[in-house]
Coordinates of C-alpha atoms and ligand atoms in Angstrom, one line a residue:
M43 CA -19.1 -23.5 -59.4
A44 CA -18.9 -27.0 -57.8
K45 CA -21.8 -29.4 -58.4
V46 CA -24.5 -29.4 -55.7
L47 CA -24.8 -33.1 -54.6
L48 CA -28.3 -34.3 -53.8
D49 CA -29.1 -36.6 -50.9
K50 CA -30.3 -39.7 -52.8
S51 CA -31.4 -41.5 -49.7
K52 CA -34.4 -39.2 -49.7
R53 CA -37.4 -40.8 -51.3
D54 CA -38.2 -38.0 -53.7
W55 CA -34.6 -36.9 -54.4
W56 CA -35.4 -36.8 -58.1
K57 CA -37.7 -33.8 -57.6
S58 CA -34.8 -31.4 -57.5
A59 CA -32.6 -33.5 -59.9
V60 CA -31.7 -32.8 -63.5
F61 CA -31.2 -35.8 -65.8
Y62 CA -29.3 -36.1 -69.0
Q63 CA -30.2 -38.6 -71.8
I64 CA -27.4 -40.4 -73.6
Y65 CA -28.1 -42.2 -76.9
P66 CA -25.0 -44.4 -76.7
K67 CA -24.6 -45.1 -80.4
S68 CA -24.0 -41.4 -81.0
F69 CA -22.2 -40.2 -77.9
Q70 CA -18.5 -41.2 -78.0
D71 CA -16.7 -43.9 -79.9
T72 CA -13.4 -45.2 -78.4
T73 CA -12.7 -48.1 -80.7
G74 CA -13.0 -46.6 -84.2
S75 CA -16.0 -48.7 -85.0
G76 CA -18.0 -45.6 -85.9
V77 CA -20.5 -46.4 -83.1
G78 CA -20.4 -44.9 -79.6
D79 CA -19.7 -47.2 -76.6
L80 CA -19.8 -47.5 -72.8
R81 CA -16.1 -46.6 -72.5
G82 CA -16.9 -43.5 -74.4
I83 CA -19.5 -42.6 -71.8
I84 CA -17.1 -43.3 -69.0
S85 CA -14.6 -40.9 -70.6
K86 CA -17.1 -38.1 -70.6
L87 CA -18.3 -38.4 -67.0
D88 CA -16.2 -35.5 -65.9
Y89 CA -17.8 -33.4 -68.6
L90 CA -21.3 -34.4 -67.3
E91 CA -20.2 -33.8 -63.7
N92 CA -19.1 -30.3 -64.7
L93 CA -22.5 -29.7 -66.3
G94 CA -24.0 -30.6 -62.9
I95 CA -26.5 -33.4 -63.8
D96 CA -27.6 -36.0 -61.3
G97 CA -28.4 -38.9 -63.5
I98 CA -28.1 -40.4 -67.0
W99 CA -31.0 -41.9 -68.8
L100 CA -29.1 -44.4 -70.9
S101 CA -30.9 -45.5 -74.1
P102 CA -30.7 -49.3 -74.5
V103 CA -27.3 -51.0 -74.5
C104 CA -28.6 -54.6 -74.1
A105 CA -28.0 -57.3 -76.7
S106 CA -30.0 -56.5 -79.8
P107 CA -30.0 -57.1 -83.6
Q108 CA -30.4 -53.2 -83.8
V109 CA -33.3 -53.2 -86.2
D110 CA -34.6 -50.3 -84.1
N111 CA -31.3 -49.2 -82.6
G112 CA -31.5 -51.3 -79.4
Y113 CA -35.3 -50.9 -78.8
D114 CA -35.5 -54.5 -80.0
I115 CA -33.8 -56.5 -77.3
S116 CA -32.7 -60.1 -77.7
D117 CA -31.2 -60.5 -74.2
Y118 CA -32.2 -58.1 -71.3
C119 CA -29.3 -59.2 -69.1
A120 CA -26.5 -58.9 -71.6
I121 CA -24.6 -55.9 -72.9
D122 CA -24.5 -55.7 -76.7
P123 CA -20.8 -56.3 -77.7
M124 CA -21.0 -53.3 -79.9
F125 CA -21.2 -51.1 -76.8
G126 CA -18.7 -53.1 -74.7
T127 CA -18.9 -55.6 -71.8
M128 CA -20.7 -56.1 -68.5
E129 CA -17.5 -55.0 -66.8
D130 CA -17.7 -51.7 -68.7
M131 CA -21.3 -51.3 -67.5
E132 CA -20.3 -52.0 -63.9
E133 CA -17.5 -49.5 -64.2
L134 CA -19.9 -46.9 -65.6
I135 CA -22.2 -47.4 -62.7
A136 CA -19.4 -47.2 -60.2
E137 CA -17.7 -44.1 -61.8
G138 CA -21.1 -42.4 -62.1
K139 CA -21.8 -43.0 -58.4
K140 CA -18.5 -41.4 -57.5
R141 CA -19.7 -38.2 -59.2
G142 CA -23.2 -38.2 -57.9
I143 CA -24.5 -39.5 -61.3
S144 CA -27.1 -42.3 -61.2
I145 CA -27.7 -44.5 -64.1
I146 CA -31.3 -44.7 -65.3
F147 CA -31.7 -47.8 -67.4
D148 CA -34.0 -47.9 -70.4
L149 CA -36.4 -50.8 -70.1
V150 CA -38.2 -51.9 -73.3
L151 CA -41.1 -54.0 -71.8
N152 CA -43.8 -53.7 -74.4
H153 CA -42.0 -55.9 -76.9
S154 CA -38.8 -57.8 -77.4
S155 CA -36.8 -58.6 -80.4
D156 CA -37.9 -61.5 -82.6
Q157 CA -34.4 -62.9 -81.8
H158 CA -35.1 -63.1 -78.1
K159 CA -35.0 -66.7 -76.8
W160 CA -38.6 -66.3 -75.6
F161 CA -39.8 -65.6 -79.1
K162 CA -37.7 -68.3 -80.7
E163 CA -39.2 -70.8 -78.2
A164 CA -42.7 -69.3 -78.9
L165 CA -42.3 -70.1 -82.6
K166 CA -41.7 -73.8 -81.8
G167 CA -45.3 -74.5 -81.2
K168 CA -48.5 -73.6 -79.4
D169 CA -47.7 -75.9 -76.5
N170 CA -44.3 -74.3 -75.8
P171 CA -44.4 -72.6 -72.4
Y172 CA -43.1 -69.4 -74.1
H173 CA -45.8 -69.3 -76.8
D174 CA -48.1 -67.3 -74.5
Y175 CA -45.4 -64.7 -73.7
Y176 CA -46.5 -63.1 -77.0
I177 CA -49.9 -62.3 -78.5
W178 CA -51.3 -64.7 -81.1
R179 CA -54.5 -65.0 -83.1
E180 CA -55.5 -67.9 -85.3
G181 CA -56.6 -67.2 -88.9
D182 CA -55.9 -67.7 -92.5
E183 CA -52.9 -66.3 -94.3
N184 CA -54.8 -63.7 -96.2
T185 CA -56.9 -62.2 -93.4
P186 CA -55.2 -60.5 -90.5
P187 CA -57.3 -60.5 -87.3
N188 CA -58.1 -56.8 -87.8
D189 CA -56.8 -53.8 -89.6
M190 CA -54.6 -52.3 -86.9
R191 CA -51.4 -50.6 -88.2
A192 CA -47.9 -50.7 -86.8
T193 CA -46.2 -47.4 -85.8
F194 CA -43.4 -48.0 -88.3
G195 CA -45.8 -48.8 -91.2
G196 CA -47.7 -51.8 -92.4
S197 CA -50.1 -54.1 -90.6
A198 CA -49.6 -54.7 -86.8
W199 CA -50.0 -58.5 -87.5
T200 CA -47.5 -60.9 -89.0
Y201 CA -48.4 -64.4 -90.1
V202 CA -46.4 -67.5 -89.1
P203 CA -47.4 -70.2 -91.6
E204 CA -45.9 -73.1 -89.5
L205 CA -48.3 -72.2 -86.7
K206 CA -51.1 -70.9 -88.8
E207 CA -51.2 -67.9 -86.4
W208 CA -50.7 -64.2 -86.5
Y209 CA -48.6 -62.4 -83.9
F210 CA -49.1 -58.8 -82.8
H211 CA -46.5 -56.0 -83.0
Q212 CA -47.1 -52.3 -82.5
F213 CA -43.8 -51.4 -83.9
A214 CA -41.6 -53.3 -86.4
V215 CA -42.2 -56.9 -87.5
E216 CA -39.0 -57.7 -85.6
Q217 CA -40.5 -56.3 -82.4
P218 CA -43.2 -58.8 -81.3
D219 CA -45.4 -57.4 -78.4
L220 CA -45.1 -59.1 -75.1
N221 CA -48.2 -60.5 -73.5
W222 CA -48.6 -58.8 -70.1
E223 CA -51.7 -60.9 -69.4
N224 CA -49.3 -63.8 -68.7
P225 CA -48.1 -63.7 -65.0
K226 CA -45.1 -65.9 -65.7
M227 CA -43.9 -63.4 -68.3
R228 CA -44.3 -60.6 -65.8
E229 CA -42.4 -62.5 -63.1
D230 CA -39.5 -63.0 -65.6
I231 CA -39.5 -59.2 -66.3
Y232 CA -39.4 -58.4 -62.5
K233 CA -36.5 -60.8 -62.1
M234 CA -34.6 -59.1 -64.9
I235 CA -35.2 -55.7 -63.3
R236 CA -33.9 -56.9 -60.0
F237 CA -30.8 -58.1 -61.7
W238 CA -30.1 -54.6 -62.8
V239 CA -31.0 -53.0 -59.4
E240 CA -28.5 -55.4 -57.8
K241 CA -25.9 -54.2 -60.2
G242 CA -26.4 -50.6 -59.0
I243 CA -28.9 -49.2 -61.5
E244 CA -30.9 -46.4 -59.6
G245 CA -33.8 -45.8 -61.9
F246 CA -35.6 -46.8 -65.1
R247 CA -37.1 -45.2 -68.1
L248 CA -39.9 -47.4 -69.4
D249 CA -40.4 -47.4 -73.1
V250 CA -44.0 -46.9 -74.4
I251 CA -45.2 -48.2 -71.1
D252 CA -48.7 -47.1 -71.5
Q253 CA -49.1 -49.6 -74.3
I254 CA -48.4 -52.7 -72.2
G255 CA -52.1 -53.0 -71.2
K256 CA -53.2 -53.4 -74.9
D257 CA -56.2 -55.3 -76.1
P258 CA -55.7 -55.9 -79.8
D259 CA -59.2 -57.4 -80.2
L260 CA -60.8 -54.1 -79.0
Q261 CA -58.1 -52.2 -81.0
I262 CA -56.8 -50.7 -77.7
T263 CA -53.2 -49.8 -77.6
C264 CA -52.6 -47.0 -75.0
N265 CA -54.3 -47.0 -71.6
G266 CA -55.8 -50.4 -71.6
P267 CA -58.1 -51.5 -68.7
K268 CA -55.4 -53.3 -66.7
L269 CA -52.7 -50.7 -67.1
H270 CA -52.7 -49.4 -63.6
D271 CA -52.8 -52.9 -62.1
Y272 CA -49.6 -53.7 -64.1
F273 CA -47.9 -50.5 -62.9
R274 CA -48.8 -51.2 -59.3
E275 CA -47.5 -54.8 -59.5
L276 CA -44.3 -53.6 -61.3
S277 CA -43.7 -51.0 -58.7
A278 CA -44.4 -53.4 -55.7
K279 CA -42.3 -56.3 -57.1
A280 CA -39.5 -54.7 -58.9
F281 CA -39.0 -51.1 -57.7
I282 CA -38.7 -52.1 -54.1
E283 CA -36.2 -49.6 -52.8
E284 CA -37.7 -46.2 -52.0
G285 CA -35.3 -44.1 -54.0
I286 CA -35.7 -45.8 -57.3
V287 CA -36.8 -43.3 -59.9
S288 CA -39.1 -44.5 -62.7
V289 CA -40.2 -42.5 -65.7
G290 CA -42.7 -43.9 -68.1
E291 CA -43.0 -42.9 -71.8
A292 CA -46.7 -42.3 -72.2
W293 CA -47.8 -40.8 -75.5
G294 CA -51.4 -41.4 -74.4
A295 CA -51.2 -39.5 -71.1
N296 CA -53.4 -36.6 -70.2
T297 CA -53.3 -34.8 -66.9
E298 CA -55.9 -37.0 -65.3
R299 CA -54.0 -40.2 -66.1
A300 CA -50.6 -38.6 -65.3
K301 CA -51.8 -37.9 -61.8
L302 CA -52.4 -41.6 -61.3
Y303 CA -49.1 -42.7 -62.8
S304 CA -47.2 -40.2 -60.7
A305 CA -49.3 -40.3 -57.5
P306 CA -47.2 -39.0 -54.6
D307 CA -47.7 -42.3 -52.6
G308 CA -45.3 -43.9 -55.2
S309 CA -47.7 -46.8 -55.9
E310 CA -47.1 -46.5 -59.7
L311 CA -44.3 -44.5 -61.2
S312 CA -42.3 -41.4 -60.2
M313 CA -43.3 -39.5 -63.4
V314 CA -44.2 -39.8 -67.0
F315 CA -43.0 -38.3 -70.3
Q316 CA -46.2 -36.9 -71.8
F317 CA -46.2 -35.5 -75.3
E318 CA -49.1 -33.1 -75.6
H319 CA -46.7 -30.1 -76.1
I320 CA -44.8 -32.1 -78.7
C321 CA -47.9 -32.8 -80.8
L322 CA -49.1 -29.1 -80.9
D323 CA -47.4 -28.3 -84.2
Q324 CA -48.9 -31.2 -86.1
E325 CA -52.4 -31.4 -87.7
P326 CA -54.8 -32.7 -85.1
G327 CA -55.6 -36.4 -85.6
K328 CA -52.8 -36.8 -88.2
D329 CA -49.2 -37.8 -87.7
K330 CA -46.1 -35.8 -87.0
W331 CA -45.2 -35.5 -90.7
D332 CA -48.3 -33.3 -91.2
M333 CA -46.9 -30.1 -89.8
I334 CA -48.6 -26.8 -88.9
P335 CA -47.0 -23.7 -87.3
L336 CA -46.7 -23.6 -83.5
S337 CA -49.3 -21.4 -81.8
L338 CA -47.6 -19.9 -78.7
P339 CA -50.9 -19.3 -76.9
K340 CA -51.7 -23.0 -77.3
L341 CA -48.3 -24.1 -76.1
K342 CA -48.6 -21.8 -73.1
D343 CA -52.0 -23.1 -72.2
C344 CA -50.8 -26.7 -72.5
Y345 CA -47.9 -26.1 -70.1
R346 CA -50.2 -24.1 -67.7
R347 CA -52.6 -27.1 -67.6
W348 CA -49.9 -29.6 -66.8
Q349 CA -48.2 -27.3 -64.3
Q350 CA -51.3 -26.4 -62.4
E351 CA -53.1 -29.7 -62.5
L352 CA -50.2 -31.9 -61.3
H353 CA -49.1 -29.4 -58.6
G354 CA -49.2 -31.1 -55.2
C355 CA -50.7 -34.3 -56.6
G356 CA -48.4 -35.6 -59.3
W357 CA -45.1 -34.9 -60.9
N358 CA -44.1 -33.6 -64.3
S359 CA -41.0 -34.4 -66.4
L360 CA -39.7 -31.5 -68.4
F361 CA -38.2 -32.1 -71.9
F362 CA -38.1 -30.9 -75.4
N363 CA -35.8 -33.4 -77.0
N364 CA -35.0 -37.0 -77.0
H365 CA -33.7 -39.5 -79.6
D366 CA -37.1 -39.6 -81.4
L367 CA -37.5 -35.9 -81.7
P368 CA -36.0 -33.1 -83.8
R369 CA -33.7 -30.5 -82.1
V370 CA -35.7 -27.9 -80.2
V371 CA -33.5 -25.0 -81.3
S372 CA -34.4 -25.8 -84.9
R373 CA -38.0 -26.5 -84.1
W374 CA -39.1 -23.6 -81.9
G375 CA -36.0 -21.4 -81.8
N376 CA -33.9 -19.9 -84.6
D377 CA -31.0 -22.1 -85.4
K378 CA -29.3 -19.5 -87.6
E379 CA -28.9 -15.8 -86.5
Y380 CA -30.1 -16.4 -82.9
R381 CA -29.1 -19.9 -82.3
V382 CA -27.3 -19.2 -79.0
E383 CA -30.0 -16.8 -77.7
S384 CA -32.9 -19.0 -78.6
A385 CA -31.3 -22.1 -77.2
K386 CA -30.9 -20.4 -73.9
M387 CA -34.3 -18.8 -74.0
L388 CA -36.0 -22.2 -74.6
A389 CA -34.0 -23.7 -71.7
T390 CA -35.1 -20.9 -69.4
M391 CA -38.7 -21.4 -70.3
L392 CA -38.5 -25.2 -69.5
H393 CA -36.1 -25.2 -66.5
G394 CA -38.2 -22.5 -64.7
M395 CA -41.1 -24.9 -64.4
E396 CA -42.1 -27.5 -61.8
G397 CA -40.9 -31.0 -62.7
T398 CA -37.7 -32.9 -63.4
P399 CA -35.8 -31.6 -66.4
Y400 CA -34.2 -34.0 -68.9
I401 CA -31.5 -32.6 -71.2
Y402 CA -30.8 -34.6 -74.4
Q403 CA -27.2 -35.0 -75.4
G404 CA -26.0 -32.0 -77.4
E405 CA -29.0 -29.8 -76.3
E406 CA -26.6 -28.2 -73.8
L407 CA -24.5 -27.1 -76.9
G408 CA -27.4 -25.9 -78.9
M409 CA -27.0 -28.6 -81.5
T410 CA -29.3 -28.3 -84.5
N411 CA -31.2 -30.5 -87.0
I412 CA -29.4 -31.9 -90.0
C413 CA -30.5 -31.6 -93.7
L414 CA -29.7 -34.9 -95.4
P415 CA -30.8 -36.4 -98.8
I416 CA -32.9 -39.5 -98.3
E417 CA -30.0 -41.9 -99.2
K418 CA -28.1 -40.7 -96.1
H419 CA -31.0 -41.4 -93.7
V420 CA -30.7 -44.5 -91.6
D421 CA -33.8 -44.4 -89.3
L422 CA -36.3 -47.1 -90.2
E423 CA -39.3 -44.9 -89.5
T424 CA -37.9 -42.1 -91.8
L425 CA -37.2 -44.6 -94.6
N426 CA -40.6 -46.1 -94.3
V427 CA -42.5 -42.9 -94.3
Y428 CA -40.6 -41.8 -97.4
K429 CA -41.5 -45.0 -99.2
E430 CA -45.0 -45.0 -98.0
R431 CA -45.8 -41.3 -98.8
V432 CA -44.0 -41.2 -102.2
G433 CA -45.9 -44.4 -103.1
L434 CA -49.2 -42.8 -102.2
G435 CA -48.4 -40.0 -104.6
Y436 CA -47.2 -37.2 -102.3
D437 CA -44.7 -34.8 -103.8
P438 CA -41.2 -36.1 -102.8
E439 CA -40.0 -32.6 -102.1
E440 CA -42.8 -32.0 -99.6
V441 CA -42.0 -35.3 -98.0
M442 CA -38.4 -34.3 -97.7
K443 CA -39.4 -31.0 -96.1
S444 CA -41.2 -32.8 -93.3
I445 CA -38.4 -35.4 -93.0
H446 CA -35.9 -32.5 -92.5
A447 CA -38.1 -31.1 -89.8
R448 CA -39.2 -34.2 -88.1
S449 CA -36.9 -37.2 -88.8
R450 CA -35.6 -39.0 -85.8
D451 CA -32.1 -38.8 -87.4
N452 CA -32.0 -35.1 -86.4
G453 CA -31.5 -36.0 -82.8
R454 CA -29.3 -39.0 -83.5
T455 CA -26.4 -37.3 -85.3
P456 CA -23.2 -37.8 -83.3
M457 CA -22.2 -35.6 -80.3
Q458 CA -20.0 -32.7 -81.4
W459 CA -17.0 -32.7 -79.1
T460 CA -14.3 -30.9 -81.0
D461 CA -13.7 -29.2 -84.4
G462 CA -11.5 -32.1 -85.4
L463 CA -12.3 -35.2 -87.5
N464 CA -16.0 -36.2 -87.2
G465 CA -16.4 -33.7 -84.5
G466 CA -14.2 -35.8 -82.2
F467 CA -16.9 -38.5 -82.1
T468 CA -15.0 -41.3 -83.9
E469 CA -11.8 -42.0 -85.7
G470 CA -13.7 -44.4 -87.9
T471 CA -16.6 -43.9 -90.2
P472 CA -19.6 -42.7 -88.2
W473 CA -22.7 -44.9 -88.4
V474 CA -24.8 -41.8 -89.1
S475 CA -23.7 -38.5 -90.7
V476 CA -22.1 -35.9 -88.4
N477 CA -23.6 -32.4 -88.7
E478 CA -21.1 -30.3 -90.6
N479 CA -21.6 -27.4 -88.2
Y480 CA -19.4 -29.3 -85.7
K481 CA -16.6 -26.9 -86.6
E482 CA -18.5 -24.1 -84.9
I483 CA -20.8 -26.0 -82.5
N484 CA -18.8 -28.3 -80.3
A485 CA -18.2 -29.0 -76.6
E486 CA -14.5 -27.9 -76.7
A487 CA -15.5 -24.4 -78.0
A488 CA -18.4 -24.2 -75.5
L489 CA -16.2 -25.0 -72.5
K490 CA -13.9 -22.1 -73.5
D491 CA -16.7 -19.6 -73.8
L492 CA -18.2 -18.4 -70.6
D493 CA -21.3 -17.2 -72.5
S494 CA -21.9 -20.5 -74.2
V495 CA -25.2 -22.5 -74.1
F496 CA -23.3 -25.1 -71.9
Y497 CA -22.6 -22.7 -69.1
Y498 CA -26.1 -21.4 -69.2
Y499 CA -27.5 -24.9 -68.7
K500 CA -25.0 -25.4 -65.9
K501 CA -26.3 -22.3 -64.2
L502 CA -29.9 -23.4 -64.6
I503 CA -29.1 -26.8 -63.1
D504 CA -27.4 -25.1 -60.2
L505 CA -30.4 -22.7 -59.6
R506 CA -32.8 -25.6 -59.4
K507 CA -30.8 -27.2 -56.7
T508 CA -30.3 -24.0 -54.8
Y509 CA -33.7 -22.3 -54.9
P510 CA -36.6 -24.6 -53.7
V511 CA -39.1 -22.4 -55.6
F512 CA -37.9 -24.2 -58.8
S513 CA -39.3 -27.5 -57.6
D514 CA -42.1 -26.3 -55.2
G515 CA -43.6 -23.0 -56.5
S516 CA -47.1 -22.8 -57.8
F517 CA -47.5 -21.7 -61.4
T518 CA -49.3 -18.7 -62.8
L519 CA -49.4 -17.9 -66.5
L520 CA -49.1 -14.2 -67.5
C521 CA -50.5 -12.7 -70.7
P522 CA -52.0 -16.0 -72.0
E523 CA -53.1 -14.6 -75.3
D524 CA -49.8 -12.9 -76.2
E525 CA -48.4 -14.6 -79.3
K526 CA -44.8 -13.7 -78.8
V527 CA -44.0 -13.7 -75.1
F528 CA -44.1 -16.7 -72.7
A529 CA -44.2 -15.3 -69.1
Y530 CA -45.1 -17.0 -65.9
T531 CA -44.5 -16.7 -62.1
R532 CA -43.7 -19.4 -59.6
D533 CA -44.6 -18.7 -55.9
T534 CA -44.1 -20.3 -52.6
E535 CA -45.1 -18.6 -49.3
N536 CA -41.9 -16.6 -49.2
A537 CA -40.1 -16.9 -52.5
H538 CA -41.3 -15.5 -55.9
M539 CA -39.9 -15.9 -59.3
L540 CA -40.8 -14.4 -62.7
V541 CA -39.8 -16.0 -66.0
V542 CA -40.1 -14.0 -69.2
C543 CA -39.2 -15.4 -72.6
N544 CA -39.4 -13.7 -76.0
F545 CA -40.1 -16.3 -78.6
T546 CA -39.4 -14.0 -81.6
G547 CA -36.5 -12.3 -83.3
E548 CA -38.2 -8.9 -82.6
T549 CA -37.6 -6.4 -79.9
L550 CA -40.8 -6.2 -77.8
E551 CA -42.4 -4.1 -75.1
F552 CA -43.0 -6.0 -71.9
E553 CA -44.2 -4.6 -68.6
I554 CA -42.5 -6.2 -65.7
P555 CA -45.0 -6.6 -62.8
E556 CA -44.4 -4.0 -60.1
E557 CA -43.5 -6.4 -57.3
Y558 CA -40.5 -7.5 -59.4
H559 CA -39.0 -4.0 -59.8
G560 CA -35.7 -4.0 -58.1
S561 CA -35.7 -7.8 -57.7
E562 CA -32.6 -10.0 -58.2
M563 CA -31.9 -11.4 -61.7
L564 CA -31.1 -15.1 -61.3
I565 CA -30.2 -15.7 -64.9
G566 CA -30.7 -14.0 -68.3
N567 CA -29.3 -14.5 -71.8
Y568 CA -28.3 -10.9 -72.4
S569 CA -25.6 -9.4 -70.2
E570 CA -27.0 -5.9 -69.4
Y571 CA -30.4 -4.8 -68.3
A572 CA -32.7 -3.1 -71.0
P573 CA -36.3 -1.9 -70.6
E574 CA -37.5 -3.8 -73.6
L575 CA -37.2 -7.5 -74.5
R576 CA -34.6 -8.1 -77.1
P577 CA -34.7 -11.0 -79.7
Y578 CA -35.2 -14.3 -78.0
E579 CA -34.4 -12.7 -74.6
A580 CA -35.1 -14.7 -71.5
V581 CA -34.8 -13.6 -67.9
I582 CA -35.6 -15.0 -64.4
L583 CA -36.3 -12.4 -61.7
Y584 CA -36.5 -13.4 -58.0
Y585 CA -37.4 -12.0 -54.6
E586 CA -38.2 -13.3 -51.1
G587 CA -40.7 -12.1 -48.7
Ligands
LIG156 O1 -40.9 -44.6 -79.0 C1 -42.3 -44.6 -79.0 C2 -43.0 -44.0 -80.2 O2 -44.1 -44.4 -80.5 C3 -42.4 -42.9 -81.0 O3 -41.5 -42.1 -80.3 C4 -41.9 -43.4 -82.3 O4 -40.6 -43.8 -82.2 C5 -42.0 -42.4 -83.4 O5 -41.1 -41.4 -83.2 C6 -43.4 -41.8 -83.5 O6 -43.5 -41.1 -84.7 C7 -40.2 -45.5 -78.2 C8 -38.7 -45.3 -78.4 O7 -38.4 -44.1 -77.8 C9 -38.3 -45.4 -79.8 O8 -37.0 -45.0 -80.1 C10 -38.6 -46.8 -80.3 O9 -38.4 -46.9 -81.7 C11 -40.1 -47.2 -80.0 O10 -40.5 -46.8 -78.6 C12 -40.2 -48.7 -80.0 O11 -39.5 -49.3 -79.0

């Protein structure tokens, strides 16, 4: 099956595209450093072309002290030597283009590293022109301007005694927030983006972009009053070419806001990553470490809302996984007895919908979560929550349970390429533990097995590019109250598709609607037809007329 190439001169080419996220540190090491690099990615472009993807969302590779694995940038226009050189980046862009693979750059615009020259200048004094690139409040050493908390723990304010001022940071102390109120700062950001467009970058993922319009005095982080103005300016001044794809990470998005962000006139962004579905199995109002079981009817209703409300007036992005999230097969599937079946089932459910799917590295192999003792964890958020909760008197065993289920390290273990040393990821000492199941779960084995999760994803990608109903069809949810089956239809005037997914390890009755009797099966995770739904079975039926 040869890859279907999209016509990227079309403005909305990304509507039938499938993207693939690479977390470079954990993808492929070519130097023995234990950390993945750009040459490692270049060496796997054929693998990605074979999978059929149209673009790579590349997590940050810019110069960074790596306090938050590259989401703390000290120079937006330089490649971190750990990953390689600018020439490697140029080669990656060029080699990607040859294979119809665009590079989507990760832009961290809410904050920089405290090692960025702007921040170093800002520290020199209140009169320094860069001082106002960040957010400062005067005050005495013992009284922060307010009680806002940082995502990674502690106060969102850090005091600088030399200046007698506090600076604002929504994440780590080493990640000072940029001041979007400052037009000069914004112009510098646009200049930097143009630098990358001129290098051949074809799209951008915008880190926590709905937090740039913050107002710390009013304790507003997401969805500040000027947010849409900033998006429109960013789009008009930096994303000038029509085909540039932009996807904003927006934890605070609801469907109403997402319709504005992804308005079809292209005045803001192409689409956003929203997280409503991701937050359903946590206690409302609490954080992700406070887990509750997933309610399938709630999940279905959430997808129904997003599918129906954005249809024709906005655009969804479709994802389960990224470098901040646990592996979906461990979260909502069954990563033991039915690992392969449930990985394929979940993929069917997601890829059958309207929107642009994003596959996170290793998802196409059905990679799973990892169970590590706390000493082997490396993620700062995980280490902080352990310290914080144990300090507050939580039972350490309970804390570890939620860490095993939710830690960001789950998604960051190295790609499993082979059954050899370190899963073929590195010949050195990997920066983070390799999941021991690499002996069974690895790309080499998947490529030899026509029934593998890999070939299933490949087929789903191919279907999206072959049948317009995948990108255009309207969405109808079937059996909304059913706690075990997720079923929906997609319809255009002359094409109809039914997606049925069994979310359990049980065999279930399911009545196929009459109009689908005798229709074509586009894909399914069991080889032969059966009248009932087998454990984690998924199927897509299709007819025209
Ligand atoms: O993440 C935003 C964010 O708030 C969460 O994903 C956070 O990392 C955490 O998992 C919430 O529990 C983005 C990046 O994707 C993440 O890797 C960065 O650490 C963060 O921004 C700061 O740049």
